[in-house]
CSV table of C-alpha atoms in Angstrom, one decimal:
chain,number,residue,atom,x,y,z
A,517,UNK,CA,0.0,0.0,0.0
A,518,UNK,CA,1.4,3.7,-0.9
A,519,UNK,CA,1.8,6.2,1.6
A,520,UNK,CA,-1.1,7.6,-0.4
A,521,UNK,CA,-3.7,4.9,0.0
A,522,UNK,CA,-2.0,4.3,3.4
A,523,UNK,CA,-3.6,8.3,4.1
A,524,UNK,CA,-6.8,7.5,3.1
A,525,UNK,CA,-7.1,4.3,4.9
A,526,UNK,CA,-6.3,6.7,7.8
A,527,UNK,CA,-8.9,8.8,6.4
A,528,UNK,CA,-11.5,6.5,6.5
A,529,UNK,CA,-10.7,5.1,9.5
A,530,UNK,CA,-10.8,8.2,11.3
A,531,UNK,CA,-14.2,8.6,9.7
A,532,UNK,CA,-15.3,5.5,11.4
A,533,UNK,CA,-14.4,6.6,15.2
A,534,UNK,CA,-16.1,9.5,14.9
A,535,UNK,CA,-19.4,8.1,14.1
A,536,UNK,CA,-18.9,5.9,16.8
A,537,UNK,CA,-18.1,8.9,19.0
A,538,UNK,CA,-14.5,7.5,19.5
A,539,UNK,CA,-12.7,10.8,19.0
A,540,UNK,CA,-9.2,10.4,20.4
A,541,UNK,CA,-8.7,7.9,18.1
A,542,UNK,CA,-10.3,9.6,14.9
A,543,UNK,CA,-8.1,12.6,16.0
A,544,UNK,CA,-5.1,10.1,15.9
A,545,UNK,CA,-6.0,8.7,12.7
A,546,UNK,CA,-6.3,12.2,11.1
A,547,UNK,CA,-3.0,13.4,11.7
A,548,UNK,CA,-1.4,10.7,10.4
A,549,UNK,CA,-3.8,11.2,6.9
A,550,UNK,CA,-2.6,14.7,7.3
A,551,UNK,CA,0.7,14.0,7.8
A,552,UNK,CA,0.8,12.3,4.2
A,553,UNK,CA,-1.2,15.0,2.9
A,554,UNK,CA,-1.5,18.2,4.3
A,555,UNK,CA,-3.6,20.1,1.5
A,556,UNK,CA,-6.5,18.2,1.9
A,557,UNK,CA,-9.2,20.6,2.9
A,558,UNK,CA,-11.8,17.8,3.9
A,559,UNK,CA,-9.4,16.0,6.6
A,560,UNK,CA,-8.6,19.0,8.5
A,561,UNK,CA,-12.4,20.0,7.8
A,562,UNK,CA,-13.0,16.2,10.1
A,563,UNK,CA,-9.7,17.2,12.0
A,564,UNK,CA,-11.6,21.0,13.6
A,565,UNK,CA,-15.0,19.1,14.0
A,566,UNK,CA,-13.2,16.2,16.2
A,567,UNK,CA,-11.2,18.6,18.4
A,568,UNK,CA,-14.3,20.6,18.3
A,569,UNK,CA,-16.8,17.6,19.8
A,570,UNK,CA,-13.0,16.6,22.2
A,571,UNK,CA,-14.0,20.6,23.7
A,572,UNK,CA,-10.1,21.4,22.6
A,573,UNK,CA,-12.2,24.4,20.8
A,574,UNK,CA,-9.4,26.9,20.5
A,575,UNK,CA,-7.8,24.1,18.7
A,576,UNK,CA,-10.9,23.9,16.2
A,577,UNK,CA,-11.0,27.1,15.6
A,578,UNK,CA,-7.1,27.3,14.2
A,579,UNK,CA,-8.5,24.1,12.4
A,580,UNK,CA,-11.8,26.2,10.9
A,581,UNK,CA,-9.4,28.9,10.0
A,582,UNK,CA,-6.6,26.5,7.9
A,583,UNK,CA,-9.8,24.9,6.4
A,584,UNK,CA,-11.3,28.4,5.1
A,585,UNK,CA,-7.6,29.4,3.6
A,586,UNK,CA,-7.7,26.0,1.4
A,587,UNK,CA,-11.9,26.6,0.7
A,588,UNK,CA,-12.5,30.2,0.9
A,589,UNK,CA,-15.4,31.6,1.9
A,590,UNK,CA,-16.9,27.9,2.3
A,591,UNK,CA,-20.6,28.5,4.5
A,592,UNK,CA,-20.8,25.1,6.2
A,593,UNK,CA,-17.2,25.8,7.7
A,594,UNK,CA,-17.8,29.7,8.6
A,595,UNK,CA,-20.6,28.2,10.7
A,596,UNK,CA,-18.8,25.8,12.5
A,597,UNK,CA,-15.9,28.1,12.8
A,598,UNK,CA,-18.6,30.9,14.3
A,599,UNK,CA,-20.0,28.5,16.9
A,600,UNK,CA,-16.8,27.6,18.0
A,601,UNK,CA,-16.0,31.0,18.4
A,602,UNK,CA,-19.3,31.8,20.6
A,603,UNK,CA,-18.6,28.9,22.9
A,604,UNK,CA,-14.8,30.2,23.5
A,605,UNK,CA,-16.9,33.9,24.3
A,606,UNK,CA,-15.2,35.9,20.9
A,607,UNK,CA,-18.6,37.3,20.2
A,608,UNK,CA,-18.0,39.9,18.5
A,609,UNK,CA,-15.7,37.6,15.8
A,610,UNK,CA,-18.6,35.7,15.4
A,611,UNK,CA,-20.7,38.4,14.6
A,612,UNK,CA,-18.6,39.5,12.1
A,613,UNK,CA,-18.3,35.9,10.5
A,614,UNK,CA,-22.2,35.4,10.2
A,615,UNK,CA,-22.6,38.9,9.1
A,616,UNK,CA,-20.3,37.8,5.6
A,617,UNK,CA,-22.5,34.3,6.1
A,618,UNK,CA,-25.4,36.6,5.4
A,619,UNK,CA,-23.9,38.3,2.7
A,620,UNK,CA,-23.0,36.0,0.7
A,621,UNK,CA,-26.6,33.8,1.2
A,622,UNK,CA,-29.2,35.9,2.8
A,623,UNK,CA,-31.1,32.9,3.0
A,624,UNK,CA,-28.8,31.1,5.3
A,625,UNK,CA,-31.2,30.9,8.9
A,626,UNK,CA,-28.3,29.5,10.9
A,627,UNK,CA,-26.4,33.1,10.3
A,628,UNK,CA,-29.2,34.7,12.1
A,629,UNK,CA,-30.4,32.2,14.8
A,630,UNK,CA,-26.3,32.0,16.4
A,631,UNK,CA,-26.5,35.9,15.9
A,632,UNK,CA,-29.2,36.5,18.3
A,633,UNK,CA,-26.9,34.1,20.9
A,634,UNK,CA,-24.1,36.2,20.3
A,635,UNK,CA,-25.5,39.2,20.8
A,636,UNK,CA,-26.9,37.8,23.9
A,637,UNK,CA,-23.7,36.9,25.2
A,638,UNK,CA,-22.6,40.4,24.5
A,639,UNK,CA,-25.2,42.1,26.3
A,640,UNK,CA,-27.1,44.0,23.2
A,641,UNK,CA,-30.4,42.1,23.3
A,642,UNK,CA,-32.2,44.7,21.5
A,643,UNK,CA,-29.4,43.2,18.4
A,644,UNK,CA,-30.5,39.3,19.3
A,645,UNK,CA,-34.5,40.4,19.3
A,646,UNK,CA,-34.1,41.8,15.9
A,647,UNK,CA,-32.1,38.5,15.0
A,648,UNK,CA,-34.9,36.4,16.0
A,649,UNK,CA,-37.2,38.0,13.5
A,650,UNK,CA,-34.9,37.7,11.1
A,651,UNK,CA,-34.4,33.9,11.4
A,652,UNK,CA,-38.2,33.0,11.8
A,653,UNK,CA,-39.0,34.8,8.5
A,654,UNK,CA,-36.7,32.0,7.0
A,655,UNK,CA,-37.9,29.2,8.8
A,656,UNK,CA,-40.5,29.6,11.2
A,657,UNK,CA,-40.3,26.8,13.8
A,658,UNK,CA,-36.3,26.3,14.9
A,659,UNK,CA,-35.6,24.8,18.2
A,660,UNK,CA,-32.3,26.5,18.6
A,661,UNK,CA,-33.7,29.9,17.7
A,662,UNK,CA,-36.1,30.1,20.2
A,663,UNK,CA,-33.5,28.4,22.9
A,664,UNK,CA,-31.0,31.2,22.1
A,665,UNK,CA,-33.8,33.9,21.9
A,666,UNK,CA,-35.1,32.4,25.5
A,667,UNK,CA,-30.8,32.6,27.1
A,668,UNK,CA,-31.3,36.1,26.0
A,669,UNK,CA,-34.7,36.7,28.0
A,670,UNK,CA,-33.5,35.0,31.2
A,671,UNK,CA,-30.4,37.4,31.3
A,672,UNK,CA,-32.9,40.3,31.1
A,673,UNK,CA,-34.9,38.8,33.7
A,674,UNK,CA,-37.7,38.2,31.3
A,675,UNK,CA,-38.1,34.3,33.0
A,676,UNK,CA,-42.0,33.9,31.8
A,677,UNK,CA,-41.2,34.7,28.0
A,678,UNK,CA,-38.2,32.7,28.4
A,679,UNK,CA,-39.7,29.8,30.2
A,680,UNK,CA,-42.0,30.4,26.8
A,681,UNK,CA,-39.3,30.1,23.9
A,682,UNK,CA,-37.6,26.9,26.2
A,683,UNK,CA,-41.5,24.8,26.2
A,684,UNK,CA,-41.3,26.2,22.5
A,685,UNK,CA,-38.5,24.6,21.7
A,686,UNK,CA,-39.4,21.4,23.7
A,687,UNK,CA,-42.3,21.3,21.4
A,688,UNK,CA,-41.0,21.7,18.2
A,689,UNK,CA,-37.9,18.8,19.0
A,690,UNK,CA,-39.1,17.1,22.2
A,691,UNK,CA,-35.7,15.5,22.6
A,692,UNK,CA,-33.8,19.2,22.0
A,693,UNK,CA,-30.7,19.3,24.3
A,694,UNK,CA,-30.6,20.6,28.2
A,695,UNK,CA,-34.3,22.0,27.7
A,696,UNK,CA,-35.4,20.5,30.6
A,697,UNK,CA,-32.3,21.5,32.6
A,698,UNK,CA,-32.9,25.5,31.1
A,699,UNK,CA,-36.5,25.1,32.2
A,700,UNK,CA,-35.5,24.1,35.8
A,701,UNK,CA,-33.1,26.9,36.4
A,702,UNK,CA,-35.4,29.1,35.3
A,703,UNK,CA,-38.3,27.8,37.8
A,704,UNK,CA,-35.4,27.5,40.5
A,705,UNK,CA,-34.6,32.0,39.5
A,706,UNK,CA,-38.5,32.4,40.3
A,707,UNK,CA,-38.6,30.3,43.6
A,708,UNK,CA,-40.7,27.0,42.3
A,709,UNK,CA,-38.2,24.6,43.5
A,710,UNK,CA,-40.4,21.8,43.1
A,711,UNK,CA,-41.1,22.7,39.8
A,712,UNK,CA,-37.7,23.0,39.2
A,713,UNK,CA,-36.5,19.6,40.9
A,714,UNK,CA,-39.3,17.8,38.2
A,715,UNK,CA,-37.5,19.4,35.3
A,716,UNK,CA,-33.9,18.1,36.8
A,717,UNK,CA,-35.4,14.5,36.4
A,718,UNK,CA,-36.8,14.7,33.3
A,719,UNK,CA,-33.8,16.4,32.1
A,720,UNK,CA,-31.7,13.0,33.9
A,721,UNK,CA,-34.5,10.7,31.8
A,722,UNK,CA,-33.2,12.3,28.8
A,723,UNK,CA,-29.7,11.7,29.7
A,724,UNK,CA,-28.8,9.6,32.9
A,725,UNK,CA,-25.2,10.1,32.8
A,726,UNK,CA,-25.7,14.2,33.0
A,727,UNK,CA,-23.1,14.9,35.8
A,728,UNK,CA,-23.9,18.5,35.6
A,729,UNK,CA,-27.5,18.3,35.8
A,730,UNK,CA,-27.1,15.9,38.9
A,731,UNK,CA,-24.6,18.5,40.7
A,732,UNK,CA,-27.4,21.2,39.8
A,733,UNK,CA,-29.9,19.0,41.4
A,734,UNK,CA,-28.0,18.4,44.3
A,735,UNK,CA,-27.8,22.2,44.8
A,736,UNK,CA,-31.3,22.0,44.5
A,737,UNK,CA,-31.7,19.4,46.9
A,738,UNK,CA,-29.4,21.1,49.6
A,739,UNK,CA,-31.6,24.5,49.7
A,740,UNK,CA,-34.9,22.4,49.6
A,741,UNK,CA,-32.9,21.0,53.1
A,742,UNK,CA,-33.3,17.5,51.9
A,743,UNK,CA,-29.8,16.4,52.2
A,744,UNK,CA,-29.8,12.9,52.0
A,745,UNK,CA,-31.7,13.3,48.9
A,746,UNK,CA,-28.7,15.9,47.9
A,747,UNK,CA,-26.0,13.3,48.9
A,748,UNK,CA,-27.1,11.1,46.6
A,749,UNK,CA,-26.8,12.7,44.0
A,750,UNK,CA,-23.4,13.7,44.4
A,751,UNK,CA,-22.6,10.2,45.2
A,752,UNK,CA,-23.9,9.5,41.6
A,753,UNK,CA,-21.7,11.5,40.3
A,754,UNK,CA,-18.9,9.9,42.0
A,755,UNK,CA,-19.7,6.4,40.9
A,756,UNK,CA,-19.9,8.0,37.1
A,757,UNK,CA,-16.6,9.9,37.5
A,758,UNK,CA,-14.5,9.9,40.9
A,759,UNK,CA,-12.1,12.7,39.7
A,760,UNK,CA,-15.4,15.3,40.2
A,761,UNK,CA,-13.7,17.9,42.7
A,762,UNK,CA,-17.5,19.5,42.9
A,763,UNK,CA,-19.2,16.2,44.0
A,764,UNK,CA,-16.5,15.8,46.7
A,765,UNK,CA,-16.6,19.2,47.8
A,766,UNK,CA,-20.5,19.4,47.9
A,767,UNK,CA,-20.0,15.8,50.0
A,768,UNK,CA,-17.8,17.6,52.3
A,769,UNK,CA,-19.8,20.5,52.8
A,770,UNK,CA,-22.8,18.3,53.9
A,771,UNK,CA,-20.8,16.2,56.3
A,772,UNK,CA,-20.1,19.4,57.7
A,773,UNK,CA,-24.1,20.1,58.1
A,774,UNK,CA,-24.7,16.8,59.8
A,775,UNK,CA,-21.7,16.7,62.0
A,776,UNK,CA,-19.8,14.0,60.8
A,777,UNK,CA,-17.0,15.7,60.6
A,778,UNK,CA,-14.2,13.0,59.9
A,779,UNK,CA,-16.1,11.8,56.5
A,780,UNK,CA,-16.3,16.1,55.8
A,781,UNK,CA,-12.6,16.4,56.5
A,782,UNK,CA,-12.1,13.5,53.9
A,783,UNK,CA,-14.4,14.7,51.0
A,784,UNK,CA,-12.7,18.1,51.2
A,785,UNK,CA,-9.4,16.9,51.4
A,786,UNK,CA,-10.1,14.9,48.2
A,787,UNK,CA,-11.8,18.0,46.5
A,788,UNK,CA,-8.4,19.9,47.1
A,789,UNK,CA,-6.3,17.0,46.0
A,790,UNK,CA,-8.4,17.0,42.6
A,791,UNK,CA,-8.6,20.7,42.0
A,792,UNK,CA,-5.6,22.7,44.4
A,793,UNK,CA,-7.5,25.7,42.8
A,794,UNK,CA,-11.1,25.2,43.5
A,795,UNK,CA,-12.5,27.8,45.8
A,796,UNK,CA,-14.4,27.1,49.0
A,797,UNK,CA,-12.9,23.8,49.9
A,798,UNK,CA,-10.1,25.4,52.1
A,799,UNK,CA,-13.1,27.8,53.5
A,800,UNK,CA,-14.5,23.9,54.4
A,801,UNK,CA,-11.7,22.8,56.4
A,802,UNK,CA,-11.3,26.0,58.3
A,803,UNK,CA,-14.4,24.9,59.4
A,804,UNK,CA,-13.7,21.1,60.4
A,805,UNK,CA,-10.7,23.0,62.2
A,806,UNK,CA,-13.0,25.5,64.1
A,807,UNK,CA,-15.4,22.6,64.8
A,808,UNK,CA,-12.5,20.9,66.5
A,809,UNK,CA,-11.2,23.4,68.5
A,810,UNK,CA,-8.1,23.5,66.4
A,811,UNK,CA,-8.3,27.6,66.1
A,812,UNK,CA,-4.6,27.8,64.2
A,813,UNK,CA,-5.3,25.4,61.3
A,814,UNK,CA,-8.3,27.2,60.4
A,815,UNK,CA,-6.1,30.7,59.8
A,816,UNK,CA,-3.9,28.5,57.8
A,817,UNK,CA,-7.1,27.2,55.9
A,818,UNK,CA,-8.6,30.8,55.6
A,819,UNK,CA,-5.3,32.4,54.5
A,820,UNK,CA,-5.2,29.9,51.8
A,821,UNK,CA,-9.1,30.2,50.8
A,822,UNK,CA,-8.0,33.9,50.1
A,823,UNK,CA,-5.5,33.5,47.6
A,824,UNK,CA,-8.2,31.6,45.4
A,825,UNK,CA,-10.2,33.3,42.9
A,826,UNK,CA,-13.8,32.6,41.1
A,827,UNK,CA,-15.8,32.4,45.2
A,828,UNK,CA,-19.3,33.0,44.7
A,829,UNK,CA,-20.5,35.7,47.0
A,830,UNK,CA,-21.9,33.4,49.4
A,831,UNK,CA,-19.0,32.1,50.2
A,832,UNK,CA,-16.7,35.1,50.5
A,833,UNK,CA,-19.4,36.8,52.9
A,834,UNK,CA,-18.7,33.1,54.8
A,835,UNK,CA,-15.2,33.6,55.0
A,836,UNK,CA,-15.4,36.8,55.9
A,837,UNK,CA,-17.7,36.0,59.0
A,838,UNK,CA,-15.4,33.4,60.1
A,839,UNK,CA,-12.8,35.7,60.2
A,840,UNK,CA,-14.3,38.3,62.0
A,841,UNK,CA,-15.1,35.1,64.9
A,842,UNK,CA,-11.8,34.4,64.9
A,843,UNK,CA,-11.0,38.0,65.9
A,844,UNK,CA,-9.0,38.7,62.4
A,845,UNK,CA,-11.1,41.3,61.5
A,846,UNK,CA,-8.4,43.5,59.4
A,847,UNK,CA,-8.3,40.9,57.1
A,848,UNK,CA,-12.2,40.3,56.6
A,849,UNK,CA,-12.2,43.9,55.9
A,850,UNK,CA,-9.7,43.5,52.6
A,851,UNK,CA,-11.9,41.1,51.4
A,852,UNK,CA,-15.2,42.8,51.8
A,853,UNK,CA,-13.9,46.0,50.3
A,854,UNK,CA,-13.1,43.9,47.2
A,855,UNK,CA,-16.1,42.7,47.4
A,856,UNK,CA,-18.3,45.8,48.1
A,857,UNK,CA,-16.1,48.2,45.4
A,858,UNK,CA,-16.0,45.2,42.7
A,859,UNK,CA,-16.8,46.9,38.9
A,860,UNK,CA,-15.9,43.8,36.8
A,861,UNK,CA,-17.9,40.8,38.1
A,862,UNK,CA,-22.3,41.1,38.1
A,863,UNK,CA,-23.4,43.3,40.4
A,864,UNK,CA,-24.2,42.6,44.4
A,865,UNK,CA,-28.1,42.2,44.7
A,866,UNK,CA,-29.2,44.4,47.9
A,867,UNK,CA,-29.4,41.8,50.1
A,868,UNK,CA,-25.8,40.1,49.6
A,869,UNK,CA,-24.7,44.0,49.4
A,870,UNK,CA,-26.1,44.6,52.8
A,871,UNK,CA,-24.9,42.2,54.3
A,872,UNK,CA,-21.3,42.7,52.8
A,873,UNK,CA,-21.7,46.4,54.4
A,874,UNK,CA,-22.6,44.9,57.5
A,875,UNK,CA,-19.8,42.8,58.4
A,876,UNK,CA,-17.0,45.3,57.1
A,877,UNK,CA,-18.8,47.8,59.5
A,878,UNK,CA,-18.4,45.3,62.3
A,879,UNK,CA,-15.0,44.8,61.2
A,880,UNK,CA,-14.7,48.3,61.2
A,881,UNK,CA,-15.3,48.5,64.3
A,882,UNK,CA,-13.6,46.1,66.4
A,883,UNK,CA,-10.6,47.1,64.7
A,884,UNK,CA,-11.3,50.6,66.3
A,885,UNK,CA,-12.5,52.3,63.3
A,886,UNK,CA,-15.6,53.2,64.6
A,887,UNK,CA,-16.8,56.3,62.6
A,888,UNK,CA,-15.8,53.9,59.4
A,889,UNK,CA,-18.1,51.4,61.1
A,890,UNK,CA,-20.8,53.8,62.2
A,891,UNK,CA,-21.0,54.5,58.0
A,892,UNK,CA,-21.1,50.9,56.6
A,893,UNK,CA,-24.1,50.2,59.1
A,894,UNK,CA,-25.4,53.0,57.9
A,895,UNK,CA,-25.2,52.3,54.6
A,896,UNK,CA,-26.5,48.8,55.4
A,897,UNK,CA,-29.7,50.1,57.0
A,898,UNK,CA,-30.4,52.3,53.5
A,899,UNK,CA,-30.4,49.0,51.7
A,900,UNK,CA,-32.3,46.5,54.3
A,901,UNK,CA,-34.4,48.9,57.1
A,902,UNK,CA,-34.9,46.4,59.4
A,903,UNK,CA,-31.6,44.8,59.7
A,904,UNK,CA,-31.7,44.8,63.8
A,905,UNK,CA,-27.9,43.6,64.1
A,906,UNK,CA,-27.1,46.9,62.2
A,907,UNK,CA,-29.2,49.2,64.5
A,908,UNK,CA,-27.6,47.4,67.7
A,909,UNK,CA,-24.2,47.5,66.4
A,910,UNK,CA,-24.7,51.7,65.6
A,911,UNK,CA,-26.2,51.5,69.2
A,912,UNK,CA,-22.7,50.5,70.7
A,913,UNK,CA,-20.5,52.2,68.7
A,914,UNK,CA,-22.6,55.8,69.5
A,915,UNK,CA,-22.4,54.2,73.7
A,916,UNK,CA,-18.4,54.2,72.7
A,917,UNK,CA,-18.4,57.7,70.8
A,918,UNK,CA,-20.7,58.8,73.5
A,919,UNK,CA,-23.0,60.2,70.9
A,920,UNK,CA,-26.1,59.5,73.6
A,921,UNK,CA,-28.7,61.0,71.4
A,922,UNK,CA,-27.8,59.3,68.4
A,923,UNK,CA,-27.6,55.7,70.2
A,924,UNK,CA,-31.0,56.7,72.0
A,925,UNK,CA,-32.5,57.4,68.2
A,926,UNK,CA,-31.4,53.4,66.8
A,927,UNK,CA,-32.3,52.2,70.5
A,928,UNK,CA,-35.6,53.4,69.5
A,929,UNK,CA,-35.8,52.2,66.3
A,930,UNK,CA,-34.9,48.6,67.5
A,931,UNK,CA,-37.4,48.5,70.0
A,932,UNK,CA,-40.4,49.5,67.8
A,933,UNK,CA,-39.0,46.9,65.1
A,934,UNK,CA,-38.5,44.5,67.9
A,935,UNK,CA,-40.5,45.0,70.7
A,936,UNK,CA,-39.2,42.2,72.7
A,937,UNK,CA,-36.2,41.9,72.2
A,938,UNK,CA,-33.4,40.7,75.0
A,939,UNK,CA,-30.5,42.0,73.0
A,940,UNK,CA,-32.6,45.8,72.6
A,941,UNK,CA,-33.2,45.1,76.4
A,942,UNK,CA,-30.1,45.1,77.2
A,943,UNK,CA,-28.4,47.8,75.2
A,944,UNK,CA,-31.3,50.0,76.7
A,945,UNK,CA,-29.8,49.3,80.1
A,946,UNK,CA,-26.5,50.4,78.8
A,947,UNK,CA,-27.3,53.2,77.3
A,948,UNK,CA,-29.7,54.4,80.9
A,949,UNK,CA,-26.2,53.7,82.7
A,950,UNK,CA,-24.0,55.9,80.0
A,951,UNK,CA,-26.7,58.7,80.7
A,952,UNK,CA,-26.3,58.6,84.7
A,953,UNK,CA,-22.5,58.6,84.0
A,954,UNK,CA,-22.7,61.6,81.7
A,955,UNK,CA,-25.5,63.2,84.3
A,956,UNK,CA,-22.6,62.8,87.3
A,957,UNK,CA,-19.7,64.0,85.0
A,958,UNK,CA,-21.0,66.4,84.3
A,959,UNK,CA,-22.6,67.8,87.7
A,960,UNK,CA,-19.3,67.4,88.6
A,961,UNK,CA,-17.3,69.5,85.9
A,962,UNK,CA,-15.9,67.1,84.2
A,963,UNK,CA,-15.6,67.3,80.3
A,964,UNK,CA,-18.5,65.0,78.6
């Protein structure tokens, strides 16, 4: 056989893995067809596609590019090369590669329905609307149209016309990918977690072996506070791939819930074994440390939870509280100012900014910064005007600045949101005691 023949057995072969979705090997048989024969336009064509469905996609995309300097402007490839280029977030590249799609066939649906998704990503919905239209005056009933039209809605908070476009979709292909798992986060944004759980299982009918649907539904699971439920579904993620530093991690946490904090201690030791990076899991075994008394470890465990990036805002408001227990307060206050002043990640909603403000003022103030404290609780009560630890905190700090009028105003404010409260009761006592103090100083000459 010549090393001609010998390229397009190779060829073939690599043909034949992919269909079978065995795609290390088609990528192996590829390059040695390539190797042979490196102008031919249809092997790296299969070549981009394999590394493409491997998820190597900046890899494909080089791949689409070689293939449209052998073709041209070949459609089928500019496609491929433009979806690539969306999932890698280049949106604007891929606008600009559909937008010569259209050009050269203005008939071409696909160059308007992964428009409006790319115009999504980037934020100019108005753009992916008007893309829409575009595409359903070619064909009418897409799937993927009305899915990308509905990711679109559901950033703008639109979550009944999304929920919409997703059942539209569902109806026009009933098998069309991650519906289900779209239609449950979008139940799970408006608070119908049982709605949401249903859509999780149909969504694991469809596909069983969906780790991240499971890990979703274990999220689920843990803030509908049925954890055994949740801990089996992590576990199934486990017995479909151990090396899942989330599963472990979500484990760990849970052991942490019930108590049992040996098998905690394990799951998040694994979690940092399989992903050194992967934020919260040294934030978990501060809190085995804490749990057994072992005060010193936990710093250690803190420290390093702080030089990880990517924490959701839960969890840094969790560090920061454990810090601020721990009496390191000048640190929790680095973190929350980060937090509090970020410009490049989504904004804080109110509630998550309030209570960000709330723990640097507290911060703030047992690191003697009271007028800096005074401020952030301040600030807090503008966003959430019944936070109680807020007006009791601003009580104290006015007792220690011995601003009585201004601690008698929050001391009145507590007790009319909280009639009966012992922590309000108490404070009122301190505050009667500052005013007999400041009566006596001042009776006898003393500055007050």
């Amino acid at each position: 056989m010549n090393d001609w023949s010998n390229a397009e057995h190779h060829a073939e072969r690599a043909h034949q893995f992919y269909e079978a979705g065995q795609w290390e090997k088609a990528l192996a048989e590829l390059k040695l067809a390539l190797s042979v024969n490196p102008d031919q336009s249809e092997w790296h064509f299969g070549l981009a596609l394999t590394l493409d469905a491997l998820g190597r996609r900046e890899e494909a995309i080089a791949a689409f590019e070689h293939v449209l300097l052998l073709r041209g402007d070949d459609i089928d490839t500019m496609l491929h090369l433009a979806e690539a280029l969306v999932h890698c977030e280049q949106h604007q590249r891929a606008v600009e590669l559909l937008q010569r799609v259209s050009e050269l066939d203005p008939q071409c649906e696909p160059a308007y329905c992964y428009r409006i998704l790319a115009y999504a990503q980037l934020g100019d919905h108005d753009q992916a609307e008007q893309m829409f239209y575009l595409a359903r005056q070619i064909t009418e009933d897409c799937p993927t149209c009305y899915d990308h039209i509905a990711h679109s809605l559901a950033a703008r908070g639109d979550l009944d016309r999304a929920i919409w476009c997703w059942q539209k979709a569902q109806r026009i292909d009933p098998h069309y990918p991650d519906a289900y798992a779209h239609l449950a986060h979008a139940h799970w944004q408006r608070g119908q977690h049982q709605r949401a759980r249903q859509f999780f299982l149909h969504q694991l009918r469809e596909d069983p072996g969906d780790i991240d649907t499971l890990l979703q539904l274990g999220h689920l699971l843990v803030e509908m506070g049925k954890h055994a439920e949740a801990a089996e579904k992590f576990r199934r993620v486990l017995e479909l791939d151990p090396t899942v530093a989330d599963a472990h991690l979500h484990l760990g946490e849970l052991g942490l819930l019930s108590g049992h904090l040996d098998d905690a201690a394990a799951e998040l030791s694994m979690a940092d074994r399989l992903d050194p990076n992967r934020p919260a899991v040294q934030l978990g075994l501060a809190q085995v440390a804490i749990r057994r008394g072992q005060h010193h470890a936990a710093l250690e465990h803190l420290q390093a939870e702080l030089q990880r990036d990517g924490r959701t805002t839960e969890k840094t408001l969790e560090l920061t509280r454990t810090l601020i227990e721990l009496h390191h307060p000048e640190t929790a206050i680095d973190a929350l100012t980060t937090l509090i002043d970020q410009t490049d990640a989504p904004a804080i909603d109110p509630a998550k900014r309030a209570t960000a403000l709330f723990y640097r003022g507290v911060a703030r103030m047992l690191s003697h910064q009271l007028d800096q404290g005074v401020l952030d609780c301040r600030r807090t009560l503008r966003l959430d005007p019944d936070h109680l630890l807020a007006m009791h905190n601003l009580i104290l700090a006015y007792l220690d600045l011995r601003r009585l009028a201004h601690a008698r105003y929050w001391l009145n404010r507590a007790a009319e949101l909280r009639p009966n409260d012992p922590q309000t009761r108490l404070l009122r006592g301190r505050l009667l005691r500052a005013r007999i103090v400041h009566v006596v100083r001042k009776g006898l000459g003393f500055r007050v």
